[in-house]
Short mmCIF file of C-alpha atoms and ligand atoms in Angstrom, two decimals:
data_model
loop_
_atom_site.label_atom_id
_atom_site.label_comp_id
_atom_site.label_asym_id
_atom_site.label_seq_id
_atom_site.Cartn_x
_atom_site.Cartn_y
_atom_site.Cartn_z
CA MET A 275 -2.47 -15.49 -20.71
CA THR A 276 -0.71 -18.78 -20.62
CA GLU A 277 -2.21 -21.68 -18.81
CA ARG A 278 0.58 -21.46 -16.09
CA LYS A 279 -0.08 -17.87 -15.61
CA ALA A 280 -3.70 -18.27 -15.19
CA GLN A 281 -3.19 -21.02 -12.58
CA LEU A 282 -0.60 -19.01 -10.62
CA THR A 283 -2.98 -16.18 -10.72
CA ALA A 284 -5.78 -18.12 -9.31
CA ASN A 285 -3.68 -19.71 -6.56
CA LEU A 286 -2.12 -16.37 -5.59
CA ALA A 287 -5.63 -14.85 -5.32
CA GLN A 288 -6.74 -17.79 -3.02
CA VAL A 289 -3.70 -17.45 -0.78
CA GLU A 290 -4.26 -13.59 -0.73
CA GLU A 291 -7.75 -14.20 0.42
CA ARG A 292 -6.70 -16.52 3.18
CA ILE A 293 -4.20 -13.92 4.41
CA VAL A 294 -6.70 -11.19 4.36
CA SER A 295 -9.29 -13.34 6.27
CA ALA A 296 -6.72 -14.44 8.72
CA CYS A 297 -5.56 -10.77 9.28
CA ALA A 298 -9.30 -9.68 9.83
CA ALA A 299 -9.93 -12.54 12.23
CA ALA A 300 -6.83 -11.49 14.26
CA GLY A 301 -7.58 -7.71 14.07
CA ARG A 302 -4.45 -7.11 12.18
CA LYS A 303 -3.81 -5.01 9.18
CA ARG A 304 -3.02 -6.76 5.87
CA GLU A 305 0.14 -4.74 5.49
CA GLU A 306 1.44 -6.37 8.71
CA VAL A 307 1.99 -9.63 6.83
CA THR A 308 4.35 -10.21 3.92
CA LEU A 309 3.84 -13.21 1.60
CA ILE A 310 7.00 -14.98 0.66
CA VAL A 311 6.44 -17.38 -2.15
CA VAL A 312 8.69 -20.57 -1.81
CA THR A 313 9.64 -21.37 -5.44
CA LYS A 314 11.87 -24.39 -4.54
CA THR A 315 11.79 -27.14 -7.30
CA TYR A 316 9.96 -24.84 -9.68
CA PRO A 317 11.67 -23.12 -12.74
CA ALA A 318 12.82 -19.64 -13.18
CA SER A 319 9.96 -19.05 -15.59
CA ASP A 320 7.53 -19.41 -12.71
CA VAL A 321 9.52 -16.93 -10.64
CA ARG A 322 9.20 -14.49 -13.58
CA VAL A 323 5.40 -14.94 -13.75
CA LEU A 324 5.02 -14.47 -10.07
CA ASN A 325 6.93 -11.24 -10.26
CA GLU A 326 4.44 -10.04 -13.10
CA LEU A 327 1.65 -10.86 -10.73
CA GLY A 328 3.11 -8.60 -7.99
CA VAL A 329 5.23 -11.01 -5.77
CA ARG A 330 8.33 -9.26 -4.47
CA HIS A 331 9.61 -11.93 -2.06
CA VAL A 332 10.67 -15.47 -3.07
CA ALA A 333 12.36 -18.27 -1.05
CA GLU A 334 14.64 -21.24 -1.88
CA ASN A 335 15.98 -24.06 0.22
CA ARG A 336 18.79 -25.49 -1.90
CA ASP A 337 21.79 -23.49 -3.17
CA GLN A 338 22.11 -25.82 -6.24
CA ASP A 339 18.63 -24.93 -7.45
CA ALA A 340 18.56 -21.39 -6.23
CA ALA A 341 21.93 -19.97 -7.58
CA PRO A 342 20.99 -20.45 -11.36
CA LYS A 343 17.41 -19.38 -10.70
CA ALA A 344 18.46 -16.17 -9.09
CA THR A 345 21.12 -15.46 -11.80
CA GLU A 346 18.33 -15.98 -14.49
CA CYS A 347 16.08 -13.62 -12.65
CA ALA A 348 18.74 -11.04 -11.74
CA ASP A 349 16.93 -8.37 -13.79
CA LEU A 350 13.79 -8.58 -11.48
CA SER A 351 13.62 -6.51 -8.28
CA LEU A 352 12.90 -9.46 -5.91
CA THR A 353 14.00 -10.09 -2.32
CA TRP A 354 15.47 -13.54 -2.17
CA HIS A 355 15.22 -15.49 1.07
CA PHE A 356 17.21 -18.62 1.87
CA VAL A 357 15.29 -21.00 4.13
CA GLY A 358 17.15 -24.32 3.85
CA GLN A 359 19.64 -25.96 6.02
CA LEU A 360 22.97 -24.42 4.98
CA GLN A 361 26.33 -25.95 4.77
CA THR A 362 29.33 -23.57 5.26
CA ASN A 363 30.67 -24.67 1.86
CA LYS A 364 27.66 -23.14 0.23
CA VAL A 365 27.72 -19.87 2.13
CA ARG A 366 29.70 -17.93 -0.30
CA SER A 367 27.30 -18.81 -3.29
CA VAL A 368 24.23 -18.07 -1.11
CA ALA A 369 25.53 -14.76 0.13
CA SER A 370 25.94 -13.76 -3.53
CA TYR A 371 22.23 -13.69 -4.27
CA ALA A 372 20.35 -14.04 -0.99
CA ASP A 373 19.03 -10.74 0.77
CA VAL A 374 17.83 -12.76 3.84
CA VAL A 375 19.25 -15.99 5.23
CA GLN A 376 16.38 -17.36 7.48
CA SER A 377 18.07 -20.52 8.67
CA VAL A 378 20.89 -19.28 10.87
CA ASP A 379 21.28 -21.85 13.60
CA ARG A 380 24.95 -21.99 14.71
CA THR A 381 27.88 -19.75 15.41
CA LYS A 382 29.97 -21.33 12.58
CA LEU A 383 27.41 -20.23 10.11
CA VAL A 384 27.53 -16.73 11.39
CA THR A 385 31.24 -16.48 10.94
CA ALA A 386 31.07 -17.83 7.40
CA LEU A 387 28.17 -15.68 6.43
CA SER A 388 29.79 -12.51 7.81
CA ALA A 389 33.12 -13.38 5.93
CA ALA A 390 31.14 -13.88 2.63
CA ALA A 391 29.04 -10.80 3.07
CA GLY A 392 32.24 -8.81 3.56
CA ARG A 393 33.99 -10.28 0.47
CA GLY A 394 30.86 -9.61 -1.60
CA GLY A 395 30.49 -6.05 -0.07
CA ARG A 396 26.76 -6.86 0.71
CA GLU A 397 24.57 -6.71 3.92
CA LEU A 398 22.79 -9.86 4.70
CA GLY A 399 19.67 -9.91 6.76
CA CYS A 400 19.65 -13.01 9.16
CA LEU A 401 16.87 -14.77 11.02
CA ILE A 402 17.70 -17.20 13.76
CA GLN A 403 15.96 -20.50 12.95
CA VAL A 404 14.46 -21.83 16.18
CA ALA A 405 13.71 -25.61 16.66
CA LEU A 406 10.97 -25.44 19.27
CA ASP A 407 11.26 -29.03 20.18
CA ALA A 408 15.10 -29.28 20.36
CA GLU A 409 16.70 -30.04 23.66
CA SER A 410 19.24 -27.49 25.20
CA GLY A 411 22.53 -27.65 23.00
CA GLU A 412 21.03 -29.75 20.25
CA ARG A 413 19.66 -28.79 16.75
CA GLY A 414 16.38 -29.65 15.21
CA GLU A 415 15.98 -32.44 12.69
CA ARG A 416 15.16 -29.82 10.03
CA GLY A 417 17.75 -27.34 11.39
CA GLY A 418 17.22 -24.71 14.02
CA VAL A 419 18.74 -23.88 17.33
CA ALA A 420 17.20 -24.86 20.69
CA PRO A 421 15.36 -22.14 22.25
CA ASP A 422 17.94 -21.59 25.00
CA GLY A 423 20.49 -20.91 22.15
CA ILE A 424 18.71 -18.04 20.58
CA ALA A 425 20.08 -15.18 22.74
CA GLU A 426 23.86 -16.15 22.16
CA LEU A 427 23.38 -16.76 18.40
CA ALA A 428 21.39 -13.45 18.06
CA ASP A 429 24.35 -11.41 19.86
CA ALA A 430 26.71 -13.07 17.58
CA VAL A 431 24.74 -12.08 14.50
CA ALA A 432 24.26 -8.54 15.75
CA ALA A 433 27.96 -8.15 16.34
CA ALA A 434 29.04 -9.65 12.95
CA PRO A 435 30.16 -7.19 10.06
CA GLY A 436 28.04 -7.51 7.16
CA LEU A 437 25.10 -9.17 8.87
CA ARG A 438 21.83 -7.57 10.06
CA LEU A 439 19.82 -9.31 12.73
CA ASP A 440 16.16 -9.23 11.43
CA GLY A 441 14.38 -11.69 13.73
CA LEU A 442 13.24 -15.29 14.13
CA MET A 443 12.02 -18.16 11.93
CA THR A 444 10.58 -21.54 12.60
CA VAL A 445 8.79 -24.45 11.01
CA ALA A 446 6.15 -26.04 13.09
CA PRO A 447 7.53 -29.37 14.66
CA LEU A 448 6.01 -32.55 13.10
CA ALA A 449 6.97 -34.49 16.30
CA GLY A 450 7.21 -33.80 19.99
CA PRO A 451 5.01 -31.67 22.21
CA PHE A 452 3.99 -29.30 19.49
CA ALA A 453 3.09 -31.90 16.94
CA GLY A 454 -0.22 -30.93 15.35
CA ARG A 455 -0.38 -27.87 17.60
CA GLN A 456 0.71 -25.09 15.26
CA ARG A 457 -0.88 -22.33 17.04
CA ALA A 458 0.87 -23.24 20.29
CA ALA A 459 4.11 -23.49 18.42
CA PHE A 460 3.79 -20.06 16.88
CA ASP A 461 2.72 -18.47 20.14
CA ARG A 462 5.91 -19.82 21.62
CA LEU A 463 7.95 -18.32 18.85
CA MET A 464 6.26 -14.99 19.57
CA GLU A 465 7.24 -15.21 23.09
CA PHE A 466 10.97 -15.73 21.90
CA SER A 467 10.53 -12.76 19.65
CA SER A 468 9.28 -10.45 22.38
CA ARG A 469 12.35 -11.45 24.57
CA LEU A 470 14.73 -10.99 21.49
CA ARG A 471 13.32 -7.60 20.92
CA GLY A 472 14.15 -6.49 24.50
CA ASN A 473 17.79 -6.57 23.47
CA HIS A 474 17.49 -6.05 19.71
CA PRO A 475 14.49 -3.88 19.11
CA ALA A 476 15.00 -3.75 15.28
CA ALA A 477 14.89 -7.64 14.97
CA ASN A 478 11.06 -7.69 14.71
CA MET A 479 10.70 -10.07 11.78
CA VAL A 480 8.82 -13.21 12.58
CA SER A 481 8.84 -15.85 9.73
CA ALA A 482 6.34 -18.71 10.48
CA GLY A 483 3.53 -20.48 8.76
CA MET A 484 3.38 -22.49 5.40
CA SER A 485 0.60 -23.47 3.07
CA ALA A 486 -1.07 -25.62 5.68
CA ASP A 487 -0.91 -23.37 8.69
CA LEU A 488 -0.50 -19.77 7.62
CA GLU A 489 -3.69 -18.88 9.45
CA ASP A 490 -2.13 -19.98 12.74
CA ALA A 491 0.90 -18.03 12.09
CA VAL A 492 -0.99 -14.85 11.25
CA ALA A 493 -3.24 -15.45 14.38
CA ALA A 494 0.07 -15.67 16.59
CA GLY A 495 1.49 -12.57 15.08
CA ALA A 496 3.91 -13.61 12.31
CA THR A 497 5.14 -10.87 10.05
CA HIS A 498 6.16 -13.27 7.15
CA VAL A 499 4.53 -16.35 5.93
CA ARG A 500 6.35 -18.86 3.56
CA VAL A 501 4.00 -20.43 1.09
CA GLY A 502 4.94 -22.85 -1.53
CA THR A 503 2.52 -25.52 -2.42
CA ALA A 504 -0.61 -23.36 -2.22
CA VAL A 505 0.74 -21.06 -4.96
CA LEU A 506 2.73 -23.38 -7.16
CA GLY A 507 1.21 -26.67 -6.68
CA VAL A 508 2.27 -29.98 -5.08
CA ARG A 509 6.03 -30.45 -5.46
CA PRO A 510 7.04 -33.66 -7.39
CA GLY A 511 9.19 -35.76 -4.84
CA LEU A 512 11.08 -34.43 -2.00
CA GLY A 513 11.70 -30.64 -1.47
C1 PLP B 177 9.11 -25.79 1.47
C2 PLP B 177 9.21 -24.82 2.63
C3 PLP B 177 8.04 -24.05 2.86
C4 PLP B 177 6.83 -23.99 2.05
O1 PLP B 177 6.07 -25.21 2.39
P1 PLP B 177 4.70 -25.32 1.74
O2 PLP B 177 4.01 -26.38 2.61
O3 PLP B 177 4.89 -25.88 0.35
O4 PLP B 177 3.89 -24.18 1.74
C5 PLP B 177 8.25 -23.04 4.01
N1 PLP B 177 9.29 -23.02 4.71
C6 PLP B 177 10.29 -23.80 4.54
C7 PLP B 177 11.54 -23.74 5.28
C8 PLP B 177 10.35 -24.73 3.48
O5 PLP B 177 11.35 -25.55 3.15
#
């Protein structure tokens, strides 16, 4: 086993243990939570090793890095999630490899994603990214629609050819009333999810929680956690 593979094996085992404990503490079954490993800034070789170790979901946040990586790993059966802020000029590329776009936060993006999915003959899963601290009509600093914009955007996704409304995603706010209160933030996201499922029963995916706060997300009821650092290590520089 290479040193890197040994390291990733150990890290994955630790994260798995954390998810198992969090599920047990919340009275949830382990199968209710899917681990998505965020491979941003790390090479395709790591994605390959993770796949060997049983990882089936990976996420990226920049098309420039993700596109060549997805191409290099096209032979693997992985589900690719796009979790970064998305410019409309990147949509065509992202739609060619992503299975799920978790960062849908405006109608212009819905239109572009629908067109790209149609051109590529693919169905794209979409999550509405919610900025829990954004004021009505505004967007979050790290992307996301304000809570009162969820319903309209969800209806737009549900009506768009080539797109499938899968649920909601959030990143716990660093500032504002939810700063340092991840559990409260994720509880709020779950309320929005319940409301959403009233109109769109199949949109039951809730993506929340990262390396630092996955326990809070599992406790609140998240179905998907997005873990980077705890599996791959601290990223050099920004990302
Ligand atoms: C980078 C990133 C993650 C993973 O964060 P870690 O703290 O490294 O686990 C999760 N979600 C999004 C949207 C990200 O950009």
